Coordinates of C-alpha atoms in Angstrom, one line a residue:
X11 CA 126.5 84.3 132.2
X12 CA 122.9 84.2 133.2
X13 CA 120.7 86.5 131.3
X14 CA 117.5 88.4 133.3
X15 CA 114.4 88.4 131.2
X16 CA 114.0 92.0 129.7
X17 CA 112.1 94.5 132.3
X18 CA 108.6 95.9 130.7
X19 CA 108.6 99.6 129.8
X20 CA 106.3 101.4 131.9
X21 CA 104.4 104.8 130.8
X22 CA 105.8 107.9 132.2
X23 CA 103.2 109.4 133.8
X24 CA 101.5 107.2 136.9
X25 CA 98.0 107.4 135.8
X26 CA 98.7 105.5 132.8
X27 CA 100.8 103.0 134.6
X28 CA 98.1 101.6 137.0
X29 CA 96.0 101.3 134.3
X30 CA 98.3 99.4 132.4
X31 CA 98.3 97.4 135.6
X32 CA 94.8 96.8 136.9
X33 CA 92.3 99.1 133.9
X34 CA 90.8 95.6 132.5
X35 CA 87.6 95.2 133.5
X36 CA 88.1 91.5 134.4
X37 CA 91.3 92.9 136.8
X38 CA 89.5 95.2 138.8
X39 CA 87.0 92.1 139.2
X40 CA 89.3 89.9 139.8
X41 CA 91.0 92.6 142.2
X42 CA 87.2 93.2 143.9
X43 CA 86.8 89.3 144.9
X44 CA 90.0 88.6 145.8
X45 CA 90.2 91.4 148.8
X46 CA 88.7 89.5 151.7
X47 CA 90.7 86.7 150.8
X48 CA 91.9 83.9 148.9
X49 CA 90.1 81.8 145.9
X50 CA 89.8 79.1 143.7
X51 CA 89.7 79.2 140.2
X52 CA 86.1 78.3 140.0
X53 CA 85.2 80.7 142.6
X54 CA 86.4 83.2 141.1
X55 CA 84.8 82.4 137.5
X56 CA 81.5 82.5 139.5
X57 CA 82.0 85.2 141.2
X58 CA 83.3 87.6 138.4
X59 CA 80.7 86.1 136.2
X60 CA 80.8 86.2 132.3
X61 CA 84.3 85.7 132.1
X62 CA 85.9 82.9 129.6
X63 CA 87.9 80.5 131.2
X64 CA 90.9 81.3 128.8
X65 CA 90.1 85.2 129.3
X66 CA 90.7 84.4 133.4
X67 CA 93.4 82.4 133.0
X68 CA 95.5 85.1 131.3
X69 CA 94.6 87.8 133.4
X70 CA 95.5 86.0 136.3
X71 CA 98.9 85.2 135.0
X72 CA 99.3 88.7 133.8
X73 CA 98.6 89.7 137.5
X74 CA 100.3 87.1 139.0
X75 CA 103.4 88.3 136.4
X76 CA 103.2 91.9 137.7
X77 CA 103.0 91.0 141.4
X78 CA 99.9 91.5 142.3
X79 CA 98.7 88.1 143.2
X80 CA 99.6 84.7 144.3
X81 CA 99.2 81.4 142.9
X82 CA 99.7 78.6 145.4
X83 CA 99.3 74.8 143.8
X84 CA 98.2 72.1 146.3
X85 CA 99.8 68.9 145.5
X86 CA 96.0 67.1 145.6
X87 CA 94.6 64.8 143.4
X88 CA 92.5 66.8 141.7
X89 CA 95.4 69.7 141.9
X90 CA 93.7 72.6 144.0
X91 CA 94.8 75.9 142.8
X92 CA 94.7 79.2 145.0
X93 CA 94.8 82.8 144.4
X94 CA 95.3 85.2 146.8
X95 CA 96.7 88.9 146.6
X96 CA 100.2 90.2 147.4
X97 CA 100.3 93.1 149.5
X98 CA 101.1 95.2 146.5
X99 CA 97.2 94.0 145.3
X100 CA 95.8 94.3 148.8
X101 CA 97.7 98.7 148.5
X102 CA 94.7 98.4 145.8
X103 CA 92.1 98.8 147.9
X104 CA 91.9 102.4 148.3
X105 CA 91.4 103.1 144.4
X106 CA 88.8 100.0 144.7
X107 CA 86.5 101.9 147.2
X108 CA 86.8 105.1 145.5
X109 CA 85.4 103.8 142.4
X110 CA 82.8 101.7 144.5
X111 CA 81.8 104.7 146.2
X112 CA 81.8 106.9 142.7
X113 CA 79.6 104.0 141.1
X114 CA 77.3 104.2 144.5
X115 CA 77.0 108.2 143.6
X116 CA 76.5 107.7 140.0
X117 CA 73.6 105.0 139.9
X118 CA 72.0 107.1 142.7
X119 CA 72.1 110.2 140.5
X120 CA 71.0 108.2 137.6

């Protein structure tokens, strides 16, 4: 008998779900430069900026855990790594440009 790994618990109420999904600040980054397309790791540490190496490397998993990216190894020597998103990260996008377009309104206010 082959046993399944143990399914997380998610919250009840939705909200608190997707934020137990994506409400890092480094995920919603991460989330942000990966929706025109696919990346390295280094691209991404550049382009999310002030992020730890070790600090991206577990969010990615975590993401790549909970289906919302890819990780595609190149067998290269060096290894190339990709990242790209799943469709469930690319159904993202619409909570993405809300709070882009929130933040516009905000800074422009402030």
């Amino acid at each position: 008998m082959t046993s399944q790994p143990a399914k997380k618990e998610l919250p009840a109420c939705p909200v608190e779900t997707t934020l137990t999904l994506i409400g890092d600040k480094w995920k919603v980054l991460i989330l942000r430069d990966l929706l025109p397309g696919k990346k390295r790791f280094s691209e991404l540490k550049r382009s999310v900026g002030g992020v730890s190496q070790k600090v991206l490397t577990a969010q990615l998993r975590d993401m790549e855990q909970n289906g919302l990216l890819t990780r595609t190894v190149y067998p290269e020597v060096p290894p190339r790594v990709e990242y790209a998103l799943t469709p469930l990260g690319h159904s993202l996008k619409p909570i993405l440009d809300a709070m882009q377009l929130w933040g516009e309104t905000y800074q422009k206010a402030h």
